[in-house]
Coordinates of C-alpha atoms in Angstrom, one line a residue:
M12 CA 90.8 112.2 111.8
T13 CA 92.6 114.4 109.4
S14 CA 91.9 114.5 105.7
I15 CA 95.2 112.7 105.0
E16 CA 93.9 109.8 107.1
I17 CA 90.3 109.8 105.7
L18 CA 91.1 110.0 102.0
P19 CA 93.0 106.7 101.8
L20 CA 90.0 105.0 103.5
I21 CA 87.7 106.5 100.8
A22 CA 90.2 105.3 98.2
L23 CA 90.1 101.8 99.6
V24 CA 86.3 101.7 99.3
A25 CA 86.6 103.0 95.7
M26 CA 89.0 100.1 94.9
F27 CA 86.4 97.6 95.9
V28 CA 83.7 99.3 93.9
I29 CA 85.9 99.5 90.8
A30 CA 87.0 95.9 91.1
T31 CA 83.4 94.8 91.5
F32 CA 82.1 96.5 88.3
F33 CA 85.1 96.5 86.1
P34 CA 87.4 93.6 84.9
I35 CA 90.5 94.5 86.8
N36 CA 92.5 92.7 89.5
I37 CA 92.2 94.7 92.7
G38 CA 95.8 94.2 93.5
I39 CA 96.7 96.5 90.6
L40 CA 94.6 99.2 92.2
G41 CA 96.3 98.5 95.5
F42 CA 99.7 99.2 94.0
I43 CA 98.4 102.4 92.3
G44 CA 96.9 103.6 95.6
A45 CA 100.1 102.8 97.5
F46 CA 102.1 104.9 95.1
V47 CA 99.6 107.9 95.1
V48 CA 99.3 108.0 98.9
G49 CA 103.0 107.1 99.6
Y50 CA 104.6 109.4 97.1
F51 CA 102.3 112.5 97.2
A52 CA 101.0 112.4 100.8
L53 CA 104.0 110.9 102.6
G54 CA 106.9 111.8 100.3
F55 CA 108.1 108.2 100.1
D56 CA 110.3 107.0 97.2
D57 CA 109.7 103.7 95.6
K58 CA 111.8 101.7 98.0
E59 CA 110.0 103.2 101.0
I60 CA 106.6 102.5 99.4
L61 CA 107.6 98.9 98.9
N62 CA 109.2 98.6 102.4
E63 CA 106.3 96.4 103.6
F64 CA 105.9 94.5 100.3
P65 CA 104.8 91.0 101.5
S66 CA 107.8 89.1 100.0
S67 CA 107.3 86.2 102.4
I68 CA 103.6 85.8 101.4
V69 CA 104.5 86.1 97.7
L70 CA 107.2 83.4 97.9
T71 CA 104.8 81.1 99.9
I72 CA 102.1 81.3 97.3
V73 CA 104.6 80.8 94.5
G74 CA 106.3 77.9 96.1
V75 CA 103.3 76.1 97.3
T76 CA 101.2 76.4 94.1
Y77 CA 104.3 75.4 92.1
F78 CA 105.1 72.3 94.1
F79 CA 101.6 71.1 94.7
G80 CA 100.7 71.9 91.1
M81 CA 103.4 69.4 90.1
A82 CA 102.1 67.0 92.6
K83 CA 98.6 67.3 91.1
R84 CA 99.9 66.8 87.6
N85 CA 101.7 63.6 88.5
G86 CA 98.6 62.2 90.3
T87 CA 100.0 62.3 93.9
I88 CA 97.3 64.6 95.2
D89 CA 94.6 62.3 93.8
L90 CA 96.5 59.3 95.3
L91 CA 96.4 61.0 98.8
V92 CA 92.7 61.9 98.5
N93 CA 91.7 58.4 97.5
S94 CA 93.7 57.0 100.4
C95 CA 91.8 59.3 102.8
I96 CA 88.5 58.1 101.4
R97 CA 89.4 54.5 101.6
A98 CA 90.7 55.0 105.2
V99 CA 87.3 56.1 106.5
H100 CA 85.5 53.3 104.6
G101 CA 83.2 55.6 102.8
R102 CA 82.5 57.8 105.9
V103 CA 83.6 60.9 103.9
T104 CA 81.8 63.2 106.3
V105 CA 84.5 62.5 108.9
V106 CA 87.4 63.6 106.7
P107 CA 86.7 67.4 106.7
W108 CA 87.0 67.2 110.5
V109 CA 90.3 65.3 110.1
F110 CA 91.6 68.2 108.1
F111 CA 90.4 70.6 110.8
F112 CA 92.2 68.7 113.6
V113 CA 95.4 68.1 111.6
A114 CA 95.6 71.8 110.9
S115 CA 95.1 72.7 114.5
V116 CA 97.8 70.2 115.6
L117 CA 100.3 71.7 113.1
T118 CA 99.8 75.2 114.4
A119 CA 99.7 74.2 118.0
L120 CA 103.1 72.6 117.5
G121 CA 104.5 75.9 116.3
T122 CA 103.7 76.0 112.6
F123 CA 102.7 79.5 111.4
S124 CA 99.1 79.5 110.3
P125 CA 99.7 80.2 106.6
A126 CA 102.3 77.5 106.5
A127 CA 99.9 74.9 108.0
V128 CA 97.1 75.9 105.5
A129 CA 99.6 75.8 102.6
L130 CA 100.5 72.2 103.6
I131 CA 96.9 71.0 104.0
V132 CA 94.7 72.9 101.6
P133 CA 95.8 71.3 98.3
A134 CA 94.7 67.8 99.5
A135 CA 91.7 69.2 101.3
M136 CA 90.3 71.1 98.3
A137 CA 91.0 68.0 96.1
F138 CA 89.0 65.9 98.5
A139 CA 86.2 68.5 98.4
A140 CA 86.1 68.3 94.6
R141 CA 86.0 64.5 94.7
T142 CA 83.2 64.2 97.3
G143 CA 80.9 67.0 96.3
M144 CA 81.7 69.0 99.4
S145 CA 81.4 72.8 99.2
P146 CA 84.9 74.2 98.6
L147 CA 83.8 77.2 100.6
V148 CA 83.0 75.0 103.7
M149 CA 86.2 72.9 103.3
G150 CA 88.4 76.0 103.0
I151 CA 86.8 77.5 106.1
M152 CA 87.3 74.3 108.1
V153 CA 91.0 74.2 107.2
I154 CA 91.6 77.8 108.0
T155 CA 89.6 77.7 111.3
G156 CA 91.5 74.5 112.2
A157 CA 94.8 76.3 111.7
H158 CA 93.6 79.2 113.8
A159 CA 92.3 76.9 116.5
G160 CA 95.8 75.8 117.5
A161 CA 97.5 79.1 116.6
F162 CA 97.7 80.4 120.2
S163 CA 99.2 77.5 121.9
P164 CA 102.0 78.3 124.5
I165 CA 104.7 77.3 121.9
S166 CA 103.2 78.8 118.8
V167 CA 104.4 82.0 117.2
S168 CA 101.2 84.0 117.8
G169 CA 100.8 82.6 121.4
V170 CA 104.3 83.6 122.3
L171 CA 103.9 87.0 120.7
V172 CA 100.6 87.8 122.6
R173 CA 102.0 86.6 125.9
D174 CA 105.1 88.7 125.6
I175 CA 103.1 91.8 124.7
V176 CA 100.9 91.4 127.8
E177 CA 103.7 90.5 130.2
S178 CA 105.9 93.4 129.0
N179 CA 103.1 95.7 130.2
G180 CA 103.2 94.2 133.7
L181 CA 100.1 92.0 133.4
A182 CA 99.7 88.2 133.7
L183 CA 98.2 86.0 131.1
D184 CA 97.6 82.2 131.4
P185 CA 98.8 80.8 128.0
W186 CA 96.6 77.7 128.3
T187 CA 93.5 79.7 128.8
L188 CA 94.3 81.7 125.7
F189 CA 94.9 78.5 123.8
F190 CA 91.6 76.8 124.8
A191 CA 89.6 80.0 124.2
S192 CA 91.0 80.2 120.7
Y193 CA 90.4 76.5 120.1
G194 CA 86.8 76.6 121.4
I195 CA 85.8 79.7 119.4
N196 CA 87.2 78.3 116.1
L197 CA 85.6 74.9 116.7
L198 CA 82.3 76.6 117.3
L199 CA 82.7 78.6 114.1
S200 CA 83.4 75.4 112.2
V201 CA 80.3 73.8 113.6
L202 CA 78.2 76.8 112.8
T203 CA 79.6 76.9 109.3
V204 CA 78.8 73.3 108.6
T205 CA 75.3 73.4 110.1
G206 CA 74.5 76.8 108.5
Y207 CA 75.6 75.7 105.0
A208 CA 73.7 72.4 105.4
A209 CA 70.5 74.2 106.2
L210 CA 71.0 76.7 103.4
A211 CA 71.8 73.9 100.9
R212 CA 68.6 72.1 101.7
M213 CA 66.5 75.3 101.3
K214 CA 68.2 76.4 98.1
G215 CA 68.8 73.0 96.6
F216 CA 72.6 73.4 96.3
A217 CA 74.4 70.6 94.5
Y218 CA 77.4 70.8 96.9
T219 CA 76.9 69.4 100.4
A220 CA 78.3 70.7 103.7
T221 CA 80.5 67.7 104.6
G222 CA 80.8 65.8 101.3
S223 CA 79.1 62.6 100.1
S224 CA 80.0 59.2 98.8
D225 CA 77.9 60.0 95.8
P226 CA 79.7 61.0 92.5
A227 CA 81.3 64.4 92.8
P228 CA 80.9 67.4 90.6
G229 CA 83.1 66.9 87.6
S230 CA 86.1 65.7 89.6
G231 CA 87.2 63.3 87.0
P232 CA 89.1 60.1 87.6
V233 CA 92.3 59.9 89.5
G234 CA 95.2 61.0 87.4
G235 CA 93.0 63.1 85.2
S236 CA 93.8 66.6 84.0
P237 CA 94.4 68.9 86.9
V238 CA 92.6 72.2 87.4
R239 CA 95.0 75.1 87.3
P240 CA 95.1 76.6 90.9
S241 CA 94.8 80.3 90.1
V242 CA 92.8 83.3 91.2
P243 CA 90.6 85.2 88.7
T244 CA 92.1 88.0 86.7
G245 CA 90.6 90.5 84.3
S246 CA 86.9 90.0 84.1
E247 CA 87.1 87.3 86.7
M248 CA 88.2 89.6 89.4
G249 CA 85.9 92.3 88.4
G250 CA 82.9 90.3 89.2
G251 CA 81.2 91.3 85.9
S252 CA 79.5 89.0 83.5
T253 CA 81.5 86.0 82.4
S254 CA 81.1 83.7 79.5
G255 CA 82.2 80.3 78.5
G256 CA 82.3 78.9 82.1
S257 CA 80.1 75.9 82.3
T258 CA 81.1 74.7 85.8
Q259 CA 79.7 76.8 88.6
V260 CA 80.2 76.6 92.3
L261 CA 76.7 75.2 92.9
T262 CA 76.4 73.0 89.8
R263 CA 77.1 69.3 89.3
P264 CA 78.0 68.9 85.6
T265 CA 79.2 65.3 85.4
T266 CA 79.5 62.2 87.5
T267 CA 82.3 59.7 88.1
T268 CA 83.0 57.1 90.6
L269 CA 84.2 58.5 94.0
V270 CA 87.2 56.2 94.3
D271 CA 88.9 54.5 91.5
A272 CA 90.5 51.0 91.9
P273 CA 93.9 51.2 93.5
A274 CA 96.6 51.8 90.9
P275 CA 100.3 51.1 91.2
V276 CA 102.2 53.9 92.7
T277 CA 104.7 55.3 90.2
F278 CA 108.3 56.3 90.9
V279 CA 107.5 60.0 90.5
Q280 CA 104.6 59.6 93.0
K281 CA 106.8 57.9 95.5
L282 CA 109.4 60.7 95.0
T283 CA 106.6 63.3 95.5
L284 CA 105.4 61.6 98.7
F285 CA 109.0 61.6 100.0
L286 CA 109.4 65.3 99.2
I287 CA 106.1 66.1 101.0
G288 CA 107.4 64.2 104.0
A289 CA 110.8 66.0 103.8
L290 CA 109.0 69.3 103.5
L291 CA 107.0 68.6 106.7
V292 CA 110.1 67.7 108.6
L293 CA 112.1 70.7 107.4
V294 CA 109.2 73.1 108.1
L295 CA 107.8 71.7 111.3
V296 CA 111.0 70.3 113.0
L297 CA 113.8 72.5 111.6
H298 CA 111.5 75.6 111.2
L299 CA 112.8 76.4 107.7
P300 CA 110.7 78.7 105.5
I301 CA 108.1 76.7 103.6
S302 CA 108.4 79.1 100.6
F303 CA 112.0 78.2 99.7
I304 CA 111.5 74.5 100.6
A305 CA 108.4 74.2 98.4
I306 CA 110.2 75.9 95.5
A307 CA 113.2 73.5 95.8
A308 CA 110.9 70.5 96.0
G309 CA 109.1 71.7 92.9
A310 CA 112.4 72.1 91.1
V311 CA 113.3 68.5 92.0
L312 CA 110.0 67.3 90.5
A313 CA 110.6 69.4 87.4
F314 CA 113.5 67.2 86.5
T315 CA 111.2 64.2 86.3
D316 CA 109.4 65.8 83.3
L317 CA 111.4 68.7 81.8
K318 CA 109.0 68.9 78.8
K319 CA 106.2 70.3 81.0
Q320 CA 108.2 73.2 82.5
N321 CA 105.9 75.8 80.9
E322 CA 102.8 74.1 82.3
A323 CA 104.4 73.9 85.7
I324 CA 105.2 77.6 85.7
A325 CA 101.7 78.4 84.5
D326 CA 100.4 76.5 87.5
I327 CA 101.8 79.1 89.8
S328 CA 98.9 81.4 91.0
W329 CA 100.3 84.6 89.7
S330 CA 97.1 86.5 89.9
T331 CA 96.8 85.5 93.6
V332 CA 100.3 87.0 94.1
L333 CA 99.2 90.3 92.4
L334 CA 96.0 90.5 94.5
V335 CA 97.6 89.8 97.9
A336 CA 100.8 91.8 97.3
G337 CA 98.9 94.9 96.0
M338 CA 96.4 95.0 98.9
V339 CA 98.9 94.3 101.7
T340 CA 101.2 97.0 100.3
Y341 CA 98.4 99.5 100.3
I342 CA 97.2 98.6 103.8
S343 CA 100.8 99.1 105.0
I344 CA 100.7 102.6 103.6
L345 CA 97.5 103.2 105.6
Q346 CA 99.4 102.1 108.7
E347 CA 102.2 104.6 107.9
V348 CA 99.7 107.4 107.4
G349 CA 98.3 106.6 110.9
T350 CA 94.8 105.7 109.8
I351 CA 94.8 102.3 111.6
D352 CA 96.3 103.6 114.8
H353 CA 94.0 106.6 114.9
L354 CA 90.9 104.3 114.6
A355 CA 92.1 102.3 117.6
E356 CA 92.9 105.5 119.6
M357 CA 89.4 106.8 118.8
A358 CA 88.0 103.6 120.3
I359 CA 89.9 104.1 123.5
T360 CA 88.3 107.6 124.0
I361 CA 84.7 106.1 124.0
G362 CA 84.8 105.6 127.8
A363 CA 82.9 102.5 128.9
P364 CA 85.5 99.7 129.1
I365 CA 83.2 97.0 127.9
I366 CA 82.2 99.1 124.9
V367 CA 85.8 99.9 124.2
A368 CA 86.6 96.2 124.1
I369 CA 84.0 95.4 121.4
V370 CA 85.1 98.5 119.3
L371 CA 88.7 97.3 119.4
C372 CA 87.6 93.8 118.4
Y373 CA 85.9 95.2 115.3
V374 CA 88.8 97.6 114.5
I375 CA 91.3 94.7 114.5
G376 CA 88.8 92.3 112.9
V377 CA 87.9 94.6 109.9
T378 CA 91.5 95.6 109.3
S379 CA 92.9 92.1 109.6
A380 CA 90.7 91.0 106.7
F381 CA 93.3 92.8 104.5
A382 CA 96.4 93.3 106.6
S383 CA 98.8 91.1 108.6
S384 CA 97.1 89.7 111.6
T385 CA 100.4 89.4 113.5
A386 CA 101.3 93.0 112.8
L387 CA 97.9 94.2 114.0
L388 CA 98.2 92.1 117.2
A389 CA 101.4 93.9 117.9
A390 CA 99.8 97.3 117.2
V391 CA 96.3 97.0 118.8
I392 CA 96.9 94.8 121.9
P393 CA 99.2 97.4 123.5
L394 CA 96.4 100.0 123.0
A395 CA 94.2 97.9 125.2
M396 CA 96.7 97.7 128.1
P397 CA 95.6 100.9 129.8
L398 CA 92.1 99.6 129.8
L399 CA 93.1 96.3 131.2
G400 CA 95.2 98.0 133.9
T401 CA 92.1 99.3 135.5
G402 CA 90.9 95.8 136.4
A403 CA 87.4 96.4 135.1
L404 CA 87.6 93.6 132.5
P405 CA 89.3 90.1 132.5
V406 CA 92.7 90.4 131.0
V407 CA 92.8 87.0 129.3
G408 CA 89.2 87.5 128.0
V409 CA 89.9 90.8 126.3
V410 CA 93.3 89.7 125.0
A411 CA 91.8 86.4 123.7
A412 CA 88.9 88.3 122.1
L413 CA 91.3 90.7 120.3
A414 CA 93.6 87.9 119.2
I415 CA 90.8 85.7 117.9
S416 CA 89.1 88.6 116.2
A417 CA 92.3 89.3 114.3
T418 CA 92.7 85.8 113.0
V419 CA 89.2 84.4 112.3
V420 CA 88.7 86.9 109.5
D421 CA 91.6 85.3 107.5
V422 CA 89.0 83.5 105.4
S423 CA 89.1 86.7 103.3
P424 CA 90.5 86.2 99.8
F425 CA 92.9 89.1 100.5
S426 CA 94.6 87.2 103.4
T427 CA 97.3 84.6 102.8
N428 CA 95.0 81.7 104.0
G429 CA 92.0 82.8 102.0
A430 CA 94.2 83.3 98.9
L431 CA 95.6 79.8 99.3
V432 CA 92.0 78.4 99.4
L433 CA 91.1 80.4 96.3
A434 CA 94.2 79.3 94.5
N435 CA 93.7 75.6 95.2
A436 CA 89.9 75.3 94.7
Q437 CA 89.0 72.9 91.9
N438 CA 86.1 72.5 89.4
I439 CA 84.6 75.9 90.2
E440 CA 83.7 79.1 88.5
R441 CA 86.3 81.3 90.1
P442 CA 84.6 84.7 89.9
R443 CA 81.6 83.2 91.8
F444 CA 83.9 81.5 94.4
Y445 CA 85.8 84.7 94.8
R446 CA 82.6 86.5 95.6
Q447 CA 81.5 83.8 98.0
L448 CA 84.7 84.0 99.9
L449 CA 84.3 87.8 100.0
L450 CA 80.7 87.5 101.2
N451 CA 81.6 84.9 103.8
A452 CA 84.5 87.2 105.1
G453 CA 82.0 90.0 105.4
I454 CA 79.7 87.8 107.5
V455 CA 82.6 86.6 109.7
V456 CA 83.8 90.2 110.2
A457 CA 80.3 91.2 111.2
I458 CA 79.6 88.3 113.6
A459 CA 82.9 86.9 115.0
P460 CA 84.2 89.9 116.9
A461 CA 80.8 90.3 118.6
L462 CA 80.8 86.5 119.4
C463 CA 84.3 86.7 120.9
W464 CA 83.4 89.8 122.9
L465 CA 80.2 88.2 124.2
I466 CA 81.7 84.8 125.2
L467 CA 85.2 86.0 126.4
V468 CA 84.5 89.4 127.8
V469 CA 80.9 90.0 128.7
V470 CA 80.2 86.6 130.3
P471 CA 83.4 86.5 132.5
A472 CA 82.8 90.1 133.5
L473 CA 79.3 89.2 134.7
L474 CA 80.4 86.2 136.7

């Protein structure tokens, strides 16, 4: 690799170090890095530097947090959560799995993974807050559920991967790809729940792995003051010492009843439920962008209480927007420099096909923690085609391993899905939750590609 490819990687590491020890949003550093590398190394002007600015992600976060912030303030989210709890007759441990399977169905039917997470995660995180379930575990289950169905024959990612493979003259069974993705993500969810449950028992965590019918950590009664869905900024993002925060991720401060007595549904709540239903139809059936639909739905709700417009705007997770936009923009500059492609090409030169496969899984897995999974699928899978053309490895196994490695790491707070979880978590100390998401993403990046490689590539190759 040349110095122009290595220096931006060093800068990326430096960004994480700075954001860890100093009170600054890493998205700001991402924009600065994108300018320095883009302008001085590539000769880009401002428009070219921002050519890959994630406008769709930004609008999705703005629209979803705005609309569901309104829904939280008028009590609709609490209404839905209480309905879920009553529906399972106190068996709250079942509900997290319901969120998992609903997310998988949405993506299997063609919903893009971030859109499915955006639709489900506000209610899921509210449920976690009400039942004492770890917000980390709940967020992971929603995301893995969305990824489980993400490679169905009719989904965006499934069609993309199949087209890439078939355009290179190879055959790929779409249903094998789908079931491989579903199985791996289901396994990861089971491992997450059991692992957290064991850790919680050893460490005496207040939050449980699947929730409890006992009083929840500071959730408050239905219709109480909502928690602003935002990502930490300033000292929060820096990971330095914080003050004044009395509610921590693993602390139960107060107790309330899990489910309040049923209250009459107000007109505003009925309107909100109708808008949620309309949003589902417009996004899932008509395939309209969730970002604009959510913003429009939030605007309709705004007219029901014009005096709280400033609060509604404040509910938008602006720091999440800054974090994701800055990092995605910087990673896009790395792709322009050629760093990402060069890493994948170096993997091809290793020689042994089965070793090349795991190296590619890690390249796409690590990079996807910060960049667009879809873009990386389109970039890395073609690099594996010469390897698959030799017939030394199973085509569907390698492609599935690469595809899953690119998506399972989306629990990172720098990805759209991880950012949505961070933005919608309730009753937590956000700097600590941010670090937990980051640590969990690191564990997933270290384990998931190897797990996919072992199950989908090594085992079929030996049979």
